[in-house]
XYZ file of C-alpha atoms in Angstrom:
666
model
C 153.429 0.241 68.838
C 155.772 0.704 71.772
C 157.303 -2.702 71.085
C 157.921 -1.730 67.477
C 159.413 1.559 68.562
C 161.579 -0.319 71.014
C 162.654 -2.704 68.302
C 163.476 0.215 66.039
C 165.383 1.924 68.789
C 167.317 -1.193 69.643
C 168.016 -1.882 65.994
C 169.161 1.706 65.517
C 171.422 1.443 68.512
C 172.722 -1.821 67.190
C 173.453 -0.222 63.832
C 175.239 2.680 65.502
C 177.381 0.465 67.695
C 178.007 -2.044 64.920
C 179.839 0.690 63.008
C 182.657 0.205 65.492
C 185.051 3.078 65.637
C 185.577 6.058 63.428
C 189.162 4.844 62.891
C 189.094 2.165 60.258
C 192.632 0.923 60.966
C 191.963 0.232 64.641
C 192.421 -3.498 65.373
C 189.404 -5.481 66.414
C 189.118 -7.537 69.553
C 191.129 -5.157 71.734
C 194.454 -6.226 70.210
C 197.177 -3.614 69.998
C 199.087 -3.345 66.753
C 202.792 -2.610 66.836
C 203.708 0.499 64.832
C 205.393 -0.138 61.519
C 209.117 -0.575 61.984
C 208.772 -0.960 65.752
C 210.776 -3.837 67.195
C 208.971 -5.762 69.968
C 210.712 -6.389 73.260
C 212.814 -9.531 73.370
C 212.328 -12.074 76.154
C 215.243 -14.556 76.125
C 214.944 -18.028 77.561
C 217.489 -17.232 80.269
C 217.328 -13.729 81.797
C 220.476 -11.693 81.048
C 220.538 -10.604 84.678
C 220.957 -14.214 85.814
C 223.801 -14.775 83.355
C 225.600 -11.631 84.500
C 225.149 -12.606 88.118
C 226.794 -15.953 87.376
C 229.611 -14.185 85.525
C 230.163 -11.844 88.453
C 230.369 -14.746 90.903
C 232.721 -16.632 88.592
C 234.945 -13.544 88.244
C 235.184 -13.171 92.014
C 236.173 -16.818 92.384
C 238.809 -16.504 89.676
C 240.198 -13.398 91.350
C 240.479 -15.211 94.673
C 242.273 -18.127 93.031
C 244.663 -15.761 91.277
C 245.354 -14.063 94.596
C 246.464 -17.416 95.971
C 248.981 -17.711 93.125
C 250.373 -14.214 93.659
C 252.331 -13.615 96.850
C 252.894 -10.304 98.525
C 256.658 -10.389 98.501
C 256.735 -7.540 96.023
C 254.988 -5.097 98.326
C 257.260 -5.163 101.357
C 260.065 -7.587 102.220
C 259.055 -8.198 105.836
C 255.332 -7.418 105.814
C 252.833 -10.029 104.702
C 255.460 -12.274 103.148
C 253.875 -15.265 101.460
C 250.302 -14.068 101.898
C 247.883 -13.752 98.961
C 248.111 -10.527 96.962
C 246.039 -8.756 94.328
C 247.296 -9.518 90.801
C 247.909 -6.708 88.361
C 245.523 -6.576 85.383
C 248.071 -5.149 82.908
C 251.826 -4.669 83.050
C 252.227 -1.284 81.354
C 256.015 -1.367 81.704
C 256.469 -4.681 79.858
C 258.619 -4.086 76.814
C 258.410 -7.518 75.199
C 255.035 -8.529 76.566
C 252.137 -9.176 74.188
C 250.199 -6.005 73.444
C 247.269 -7.844 71.891
C 245.800 -9.023 75.213
C 245.674 -5.553 76.857
C 244.321 -4.084 73.620
C 241.574 -6.723 73.510
C 240.715 -6.148 77.188
C 240.395 -2.374 76.761
C 238.413 -2.817 73.568
C 235.990 -5.122 75.387
C 235.719 -2.692 78.303
C 235.061 0.358 76.119
C 232.529 -1.521 73.971
C 230.684 -2.608 77.121
C 230.449 1.013 78.206
C 229.142 2.008 74.766
C 226.417 -0.642 75.048
C 225.048 1.177 78.098
C 223.296 3.612 75.729
C 220.633 1.206 74.425
C 220.635 -0.965 77.560
C 217.470 -0.995 79.613
C 219.384 -1.522 82.855
C 222.771 -0.076 83.728
C 223.560 -3.140 85.862
C 222.121 -6.271 84.185
C 221.610 -8.314 87.361
C 219.371 -5.583 88.851
C 216.517 -6.777 86.639
C 216.230 -9.899 88.813
C 215.091 -7.831 91.814
C 213.154 -5.149 89.919
C 209.325 -5.106 90.157
C 207.073 -5.449 87.150
C 205.316 -2.417 85.698
C 201.547 -2.449 84.931
C 202.215 -3.277 81.272
C 204.257 -6.337 82.213
C 207.694 -4.857 81.619
C 210.475 -4.837 84.177
C 211.089 -1.486 85.824
C 214.807 -0.777 85.819
C 216.302 1.676 88.286
C 218.312 4.605 87.012
C 220.094 7.599 88.412
C 223.129 6.662 90.460
C 223.153 3.114 89.051
C 224.439 4.520 85.759
C 227.498 5.874 87.528
C 227.946 2.623 89.419
C 228.073 0.780 86.105
C 231.272 2.693 85.264
C 232.938 0.784 88.098
C 231.115 -2.508 87.642
C 232.467 -3.355 84.183
C 236.156 -2.724 85.063
C 235.672 -4.966 88.101
C 233.960 -7.591 85.926
C 236.827 -7.788 83.426
C 239.611 -7.339 85.983
C 240.117 -11.111 86.565
C 240.002 -11.764 82.819
C 242.909 -9.349 82.320
C 244.825 -10.495 85.408
C 244.995 -14.099 84.181
C 247.482 -13.003 81.509
C 249.890 -11.268 83.901
C 250.267 -13.964 86.567
C 252.308 -16.145 84.211
C 251.248 -19.530 85.559
C 249.644 -22.553 83.952
C 246.759 -22.417 86.417
C 246.119 -18.761 85.539
C 245.911 -19.682 81.858
C 243.399 -22.396 82.740
C 241.319 -19.907 84.716
C 241.575 -17.408 81.861
C 240.366 -20.039 79.421
C 237.307 -20.842 81.524
C 236.485 -17.193 82.181
C 236.959 -16.066 78.567
C 234.800 -18.901 77.286
C 232.110 -18.002 79.814
C 232.107 -14.327 78.783
C 232.157 -15.140 75.098
C 229.437 -17.792 75.409
C 227.116 -15.459 77.319
C 227.519 -12.675 74.752
C 227.001 -14.988 71.761
C 223.949 -16.579 73.399
C 222.389 -13.219 74.151
C 223.030 -11.801 70.653
C 221.738 -14.965 68.990
C 218.469 -14.921 70.929
C 217.929 -11.148 70.765
C 219.634 -9.751 67.648
C 217.249 -6.795 67.540
C 216.597 -4.094 70.114
C 213.885 -1.404 70.167
C 216.173 1.514 71.053
C 218.044 3.762 68.565
C 218.044 1.170 65.752
C 216.967 -2.429 65.680
C 220.449 -3.726 64.832
C 222.478 -1.114 66.715
C 223.039 -3.298 69.748
C 224.274 -6.154 67.554
C 226.583 -3.953 65.483
C 227.940 -2.133 68.534
C 228.804 -5.440 70.169
C 231.039 -6.587 67.291
C 234.251 -5.188 68.892
C 233.152 -6.813 72.153
C 232.691 -10.186 70.475
C 235.955 -9.774 68.574
C 237.932 -9.077 71.752
C 236.340 -11.895 73.741
C 236.763 -14.283 70.818
C 240.462 -13.477 70.624
C 240.893 -14.029 74.380
C 238.995 -17.313 74.202
C 241.576 -18.507 71.662
C 244.672 -16.914 73.205
C 244.285 -18.413 76.680
C 243.958 -22.041 75.450
C 247.066 -21.582 73.281
C 249.033 -20.305 76.273
C 247.690 -23.177 78.358
C 248.925 -25.743 75.838
C 252.314 -24.030 75.676
C 252.643 -24.011 79.444
C 251.914 -27.735 79.575
C 254.361 -28.484 76.763
C 257.073 -26.406 78.516
C 257.575 -24.232 75.472
C 257.402 -21.065 77.491
C 258.318 -20.292 81.033
C 256.877 -17.754 83.327
C 257.079 -15.080 80.675
C 259.334 -12.170 80.026
C 259.185 -9.599 82.721
C 260.113 -5.990 82.287
C 263.755 -6.263 83.334
C 264.297 -9.547 81.489
C 263.034 -8.083 78.227
C 265.197 -8.321 75.124
C 263.805 -5.093 73.680
C 266.228 -2.751 75.557
C 269.218 -4.770 74.304
C 267.807 -4.639 70.777
C 267.328 -0.889 71.180
C 270.969 -0.404 72.215
C 272.230 -2.596 69.387
C 270.273 -0.617 66.796
C 271.327 2.682 68.341
C 275.044 1.885 68.333
C 274.948 0.335 64.861
C 273.101 3.271 63.350
C 276.232 4.767 61.812
C 276.816 1.685 59.700
C 273.219 1.772 58.522
C 273.458 5.469 57.742
C 276.598 4.967 55.642
C 274.980 2.158 53.663
C 271.854 4.223 53.112
C 273.862 7.158 51.728
C 275.551 4.950 49.181
C 272.269 3.758 47.716
C 270.706 5.704 44.868
C 267.564 7.665 45.622
C 265.118 7.368 42.786
C 261.592 8.652 42.474
C 260.070 5.622 44.165
C 262.505 5.767 47.071
C 261.821 9.478 47.604
C 258.087 8.808 47.491
C 258.535 6.027 50.034
C 260.530 8.345 52.317
C 257.809 10.990 52.057
C 255.164 8.380 52.784
C 257.033 7.193 55.871
C 257.194 10.730 57.215
C 253.394 11.005 57.327
C 252.426 7.402 58.048
C 253.513 5.068 60.794
C 255.584 2.074 59.783
C 257.379 -0.212 62.259
C 260.988 0.721 62.845
C 263.684 -1.750 63.791
C 264.988 -1.327 67.313
C 262.121 0.802 68.604
C 258.729 -0.095 70.021
C 255.980 2.208 71.133
C 255.039 2.050 74.818
C 252.047 -0.043 75.709
C 250.073 3.062 76.667
C 250.363 4.438 73.139
C 249.390 1.092 71.611
C 246.315 0.966 73.841
C 245.457 4.548 72.920
C 245.663 3.692 69.219
C 243.434 0.629 69.590
C 240.944 2.574 71.709
C 240.927 5.368 69.132
C 240.044 2.895 66.395
C 237.270 1.434 68.539
C 235.969 4.909 69.369
C 235.876 5.845 65.670
C 233.807 2.747 64.940
C 231.396 3.244 67.851
C 230.783 6.959 67.259
C 230.472 6.529 63.494
C 228.001 3.695 64.003
C 225.919 5.771 66.410
C 225.880 8.761 64.056
C 224.988 6.558 61.103
C 222.156 4.465 62.541
C 220.743 7.365 64.546
C 220.078 9.623 61.538
C 220.113 7.759 58.210
C 217.220 5.333 58.949
C 215.097 8.279 60.097
C 215.765 10.170 56.854
C 214.892 7.061 54.854
C 211.598 6.629 56.730
C 210.702 10.273 56.162
C 211.530 10.008 52.451
C 209.435 6.853 52.089
C 206.465 8.505 53.798
C 206.307 11.624 51.597
C 202.882 12.098 49.983
C 201.171 14.840 48.000
C 200.191 16.539 51.259
C 203.701 17.935 51.460
C 202.763 20.498 48.797
C 200.228 22.060 51.188
C 202.821 22.093 53.950
C 205.311 23.935 51.738
C 202.613 26.318 50.509
C 201.958 27.295 54.116
C 205.543 28.591 54.301
C 205.258 30.358 50.961
C 207.294 27.767 49.048
C 205.883 26.563 45.743
C 208.121 24.138 43.931
C 205.743 23.201 41.127
C 202.091 23.189 40.109
C 202.063 19.417 39.830
C 201.796 17.755 43.239
C 203.473 14.562 42.111
C 206.429 16.562 40.855
C 206.616 18.262 44.247
C 206.786 14.830 45.894
C 209.631 13.774 43.598
C 211.530 17.008 44.251
C 211.198 16.658 48.019
C 212.342 13.022 47.881
C 215.286 14.027 45.718
C 216.293 16.746 48.194
C 216.028 14.305 51.101
C 218.165 11.829 49.185
C 220.752 14.572 48.590
C 220.656 15.404 52.306
C 221.324 11.743 53.132
C 224.250 11.652 50.691
C 225.704 14.813 52.260
C 225.412 13.317 55.744
C 227.090 10.039 54.787
C 229.829 11.875 52.859
C 230.553 14.078 55.874
C 230.697 11.017 58.119
C 233.126 9.197 55.803
C 235.314 12.299 55.541
C 235.338 12.751 59.333
C 236.331 9.122 59.930
C 239.109 9.241 57.326
C 240.567 12.463 58.711
C 240.446 11.146 62.274
C 242.189 7.950 61.193
C 244.920 9.822 59.297
C 245.473 12.133 62.267
C 245.883 9.027 64.438
C 248.527 7.594 62.093
C 250.334 10.920 61.991
C 250.242 11.123 65.795
C 251.994 7.759 66.077
C 254.858 9.110 63.952
C 255.091 12.180 66.196
C 255.039 10.038 69.351
C 257.918 7.933 68.066
C 259.976 10.976 67.061
C 259.433 12.662 70.446
C 260.294 9.534 72.418
C 263.438 8.875 70.393
C 264.602 12.442 70.883
C 263.925 12.322 74.623
C 265.746 8.989 74.887
C 268.784 10.633 73.329
C 268.636 13.383 75.937
C 267.368 16.099 73.586
C 265.219 18.950 74.847
C 262.026 19.144 72.786
C 259.906 22.252 72.481
C 256.999 20.728 74.345
C 256.196 23.721 76.491
C 257.289 24.610 80.025
C 257.795 21.074 81.344
C 259.153 20.602 84.861
C 262.942 20.470 84.811
C 263.199 17.742 87.424
C 263.569 14.256 85.899
C 261.818 12.668 88.872
C 258.104 11.862 88.564
C 255.659 14.244 90.171
C 252.124 13.910 91.395
C 250.750 15.810 88.404
C 252.796 13.721 85.972
C 251.550 10.443 87.454
C 247.956 11.692 87.292
C 248.385 12.659 83.624
C 250.009 9.307 82.808
C 247.048 7.461 84.312
C 244.516 9.503 82.304
C 246.326 9.613 78.957
C 244.502 6.755 77.199
C 241.122 7.772 78.619
C 241.592 11.386 77.511
C 242.671 10.240 74.049
C 239.506 8.161 73.694
C 237.243 10.988 74.877
C 238.924 13.549 72.609
C 238.522 11.226 69.642
C 234.795 10.756 70.278
C 234.079 14.454 70.743
C 236.375 15.460 67.883
C 234.628 13.092 65.483
C 231.251 14.512 66.532
C 232.419 18.113 65.989
C 233.909 17.238 62.604
C 230.669 15.574 61.555
C 228.645 18.688 62.378
C 231.049 21.072 60.597
C 231.537 18.934 57.500
C 227.823 18.166 57.224
C 226.913 21.862 57.318
C 229.630 22.711 54.800
C 228.818 19.920 52.337
C 225.080 20.585 52.638
C 225.559 24.297 51.934
C 227.766 23.491 48.940
C 225.268 20.963 47.573
C 222.046 22.956 48.072
C 223.402 26.419 47.299
C 225.780 25.678 44.422
C 225.638 22.183 42.899
C 221.922 21.405 42.810
C 220.806 24.892 41.685
C 223.335 24.820 38.838
C 222.311 21.287 37.762
C 218.541 21.882 37.922
C 218.584 25.551 36.948
C 216.299 26.683 39.788
C 216.585 28.213 43.261
C 219.746 30.115 42.333
C 219.776 32.019 45.621
C 223.539 32.227 46.022
C 224.155 33.201 42.430
C 221.441 35.855 42.591
C 222.918 37.291 45.780
C 226.341 37.408 44.133
C 224.767 39.062 41.109
C 223.194 41.765 43.248
C 226.356 42.376 45.294
C 228.927 42.186 42.494
C 230.056 45.844 42.913
C 231.102 45.093 46.498
C 233.182 42.024 45.607
C 234.627 43.662 42.515
C 235.743 46.683 44.547
C 237.444 44.470 47.122
C 239.162 42.389 44.428
C 240.405 45.478 42.581
C 241.647 47.107 45.791
C 243.604 44.026 46.819
C 245.027 43.572 43.314
C 246.075 47.224 42.981
C 247.810 47.201 46.366
C 249.762 44.047 45.508
C 250.804 45.449 42.146
C 251.839 48.775 43.698
C 253.808 46.995 46.415
C 255.632 44.980 43.759
C 256.305 47.549 41.050
C 256.071 51.001 42.697
C 256.954 50.831 46.381
C 259.709 48.205 46.163
C 263.060 48.704 44.464
C 265.864 46.184 44.057
C 269.216 47.934 44.356
C 272.380 45.840 44.129
C 270.536 42.721 45.256
C 268.868 44.417 48.229
C 265.155 45.312 48.472
C 264.465 48.914 49.487
C 261.373 51.046 49.959
C 260.839 53.838 47.469
C 258.153 56.445 46.700
C 257.373 56.812 50.377
C 254.980 59.765 49.888
C 252.879 57.796 47.449
C 253.000 54.820 49.821
C 251.651 56.914 52.693
C 248.961 58.416 50.485
C 247.831 55.011 49.193
C 247.713 53.666 52.763
C 245.421 56.519 53.792
C 243.308 56.280 50.648
C 242.667 52.532 50.831
C 241.939 52.469 54.584
C 238.070 52.272 54.323
C 238.239 49.537 51.706
C 240.842 47.642 53.719
C 238.437 47.649 56.670
C 235.920 45.752 54.547
C 238.669 43.445 53.332
C 239.597 42.875 56.980
C 236.025 41.812 57.758
C 236.145 39.176 55.018
C 239.589 38.026 56.162
C 238.357 37.853 59.779
C 235.455 35.623 58.733
C 237.878 33.422 56.807
C 240.183 33.309 59.844
C 237.373 32.157 62.111
C 236.302 29.492 59.616
C 239.857 28.280 59.067
C 240.615 28.184 62.811
C 237.420 26.241 63.520
C 238.173 23.763 60.737
C 241.801 23.306 61.802
C 240.953 22.832 65.476
C 238.134 20.437 64.635
C 240.424 18.254 62.515
C 243.197 18.213 65.149
C 240.919 18.078 68.178
C 241.786 14.465 68.950
C 245.542 14.987 68.473
C 246.971 15.396 71.968
C 250.564 15.941 70.822
C 249.527 19.256 69.258
C 248.326 22.213 71.292
C 245.225 23.987 69.997
C 246.349 27.161 71.785
C 249.315 29.427 70.962
C 252.699 28.500 72.489
C 252.380 31.052 75.286
C 249.127 29.464 76.438
C 250.010 25.841 75.638
C 249.904 24.854 79.303
C 246.224 25.830 79.424
C 245.403 23.070 76.927
C 244.571 20.068 79.149
C 245.192 17.538 76.392
C 248.641 18.868 75.497
C 249.557 19.237 79.169
C 248.600 15.607 79.750
C 250.685 14.489 76.782
C 253.791 16.330 78.000
C 253.580 14.786 81.462
C 252.923 11.380 79.909
C 256.185 11.653 77.970
C 257.991 12.624 81.152
C 256.843 9.477 82.976
C 257.583 7.212 80.020
C 261.103 8.550 79.558
C 261.982 8.588 83.255
C 260.511 5.177 84.121
C 260.807 3.125 80.920
C 264.031 4.251 79.241
C 265.376 1.257 77.279
C 269.001 2.010 78.184
C 268.111 2.215 81.875
C 266.233 -1.096 81.688
C 269.192 -2.717 79.930
C 271.528 -1.462 82.663
C 269.249 -2.823 85.412
C 269.018 -6.155 83.599
C 272.809 -6.267 83.376
C 273.162 -5.656 87.103
C 270.638 -8.379 87.907
C 272.393 -10.865 85.641
C 275.838 -10.124 87.033
C 274.618 -10.845 90.570
C 273.664 -14.402 89.624
C 276.405 -17.024 90.364
C 277.787 -18.766 87.328
C 278.374 -22.546 87.359
C 281.980 -23.652 87.498
C 281.691 -25.999 84.541
C 280.544 -23.328 82.149
C 282.879 -22.834 79.172
C 284.340 -19.497 78.290
C 281.672 -18.747 75.703
C 279.028 -19.457 78.325
C 280.414 -16.737 80.553
C 278.954 -14.211 78.149
C 275.293 -13.258 78.378
C 272.622 -15.178 76.563
C 272.601 -12.758 73.610
C 275.694 -10.750 72.689
C 274.522 -7.168 72.419
C 276.581 -4.147 71.523
C 276.216 -1.486 74.170
C 276.139 -4.032 77.010
C 279.337 -5.982 76.397
C 281.593 -3.240 75.140
C 284.718 -4.106 77.103
C 286.857 -7.203 76.992
C 289.438 -7.929 79.653
C 292.924 -9.233 78.883
C 292.474 -12.358 80.948
C 289.291 -14.176 79.945
C 289.680 -16.638 82.809
C 289.514 -13.783 85.299
C 285.935 -13.072 84.213
C 284.481 -15.927 86.165
C 286.470 -15.298 89.335
C 286.508 -11.528 89.804
C 283.580 -9.440 90.924
C 281.199 -8.720 88.033
C 279.455 -5.642 89.444
C 282.414 -3.300 88.658
C 282.488 -4.679 85.131
C 278.791 -3.966 84.726
C 279.222 -0.407 85.948
C 282.184 0.116 83.619
C 280.243 -1.213 80.652
C 277.274 0.938 81.493
C 279.506 4.004 81.820
C 281.014 3.333 78.391
C 277.568 2.770 76.823
C 276.276 5.960 78.416
C 279.298 7.910 77.171
C 278.869 6.623 73.627
C 275.140 7.355 73.774
C 275.688 11.018 74.587
C 278.812 11.401 72.427
C 278.051 9.832 69.040
C 281.316 11.180 67.610
C 283.267 8.722 69.763
C 281.648 5.714 68.107
C 284.046 6.010 65.164
C 286.976 5.300 67.481
C 285.334 2.509 69.483
C 286.227 -0.435 67.278
C 289.750 0.859 66.642
C 290.387 1.263 70.376
C 288.994 -2.179 71.156
C 291.027 -3.817 68.398
C 294.164 -2.040 69.694
C 293.426 -3.251 73.220
C 292.979 -6.791 71.938
C 296.260 -6.631 69.969
C 298.131 -5.318 73.003
C 296.675 -8.073 75.149
C 297.730 -10.695 72.617
C 301.274 -9.388 72.396
C 301.624 -9.249 76.153
């Protein structure tokens, strides 16, 4: 009996335990199932920390080799002459230098900083020394290492940028090796781990596209320069003072009258007027003028920032809305009933309505994002036109209304600080401005869609129309009051007498002002709300535009972005004026001895430019024998006089031709 009871008990226990768990979907055998849509952690064949450690060592070696190529004779004539020096990563004052390499370097640097968001470790090589957690994952340190990463990536790409400024065949070889190493490591890592578990499975891959694009361009540019250096097609490279851009600027400036006369003679049709209007609001290259490298870098960084922020806003919200819409079941009707919302008696119809509203919310979000990106891009193009106009006016010596700038033309400590931070501020303002625009436009488009469009289309939930129906006396009173005051101001209180407008019926005017005061208070409330909305919309659209102050003119100096822009213009005009660079280049060229066997045509400069060679002496043979420094100063004085006195340009050719005729007769 006891054995049978024991057998029954054991069999009952076996039946109870054989049921397993109350959760049917729990995996058997102790295996853990990954949630649906969850991306597992990627374990590449070669740890990324090891690859970054090798890249860091290679960058240090390249920097040391570049230091051996660069001598310290530029720092001080008698101190450390001939010793290794630190190469410059980017020559911001180069007028004719390639802008594509600095733009690619800054794009790579900014994209690397953006990839810190989904990265598990702020410094990749720290994972080599990090302990393992109980679940087998590598514990990555945080805190201050995040801030240290802001200095690590500029140091990592410093040698890659410096290889382009040394101007030596060996530097191009080092740049080729280093760019291929960086590009190979990034392609290898993205090929082995295209998905990441954070934010969105393909966010890391999509965010690294500008990084791969910049490194791919550098990996092609350096080999091309290496081949050219070996084939002796290019020399050391055009330095700032040897640039041809200042001479081209002076030629275009002094020949502008001829171009203006020819442009006035042409007929202006509808297409030409449309093209002129288009050029006023969009940036098109202009002959004889080039934007400074800082502005070109700011434009490229702004484009990269638009892409990175738009990508983050898109993949951070839209996939979540799609998952929520796909997971809607009939239980949502009970959830809405708990809040007192009953869309329909049929549960399946409630599911379809909720999915339709979520789809409309997704469309509103994407539409707001597209609108924000387009407006930010158009503001960027418009800013380039404003930058060019301001720089051209300052080059001519004009005084722009840019606020209370320091009167001294010499650079100041504050101006240098603002010049250093200009591109970084522009990038940060673009990112934050795009985020603010997205929030404002999303709220506005969503309110328009859910309060006006969808209720009118479906004929239900007419909340806005019902509120307007209940408050129509208020709006009608305001509309009538405003209309009556405008009509009275036009036909009763204003009189045209002999072409002059005069006030009339003053007693009635004073009475109407007193009578309409309470209603005008309500009108003022509506206008105040409209003013706040319009100011917020205007400032949000122009938030990333540093050449425009968001504060009134009296408080323009309190706007840090506008203050930075004004000081940036001061440094650019005082240190990189094309006429000043042309004058310095002329002085350097005149100090060089000329060979005795050079013909008379060879005594002239390599390129005959108006504004540099404006005087001709009577005796051409005396050019090679006399001192050339006084001639350079005289030519510069004449060019400077013509630059600040455009009216004298009409007499320049006549005076020169008269001088030539007199010299021939004598």
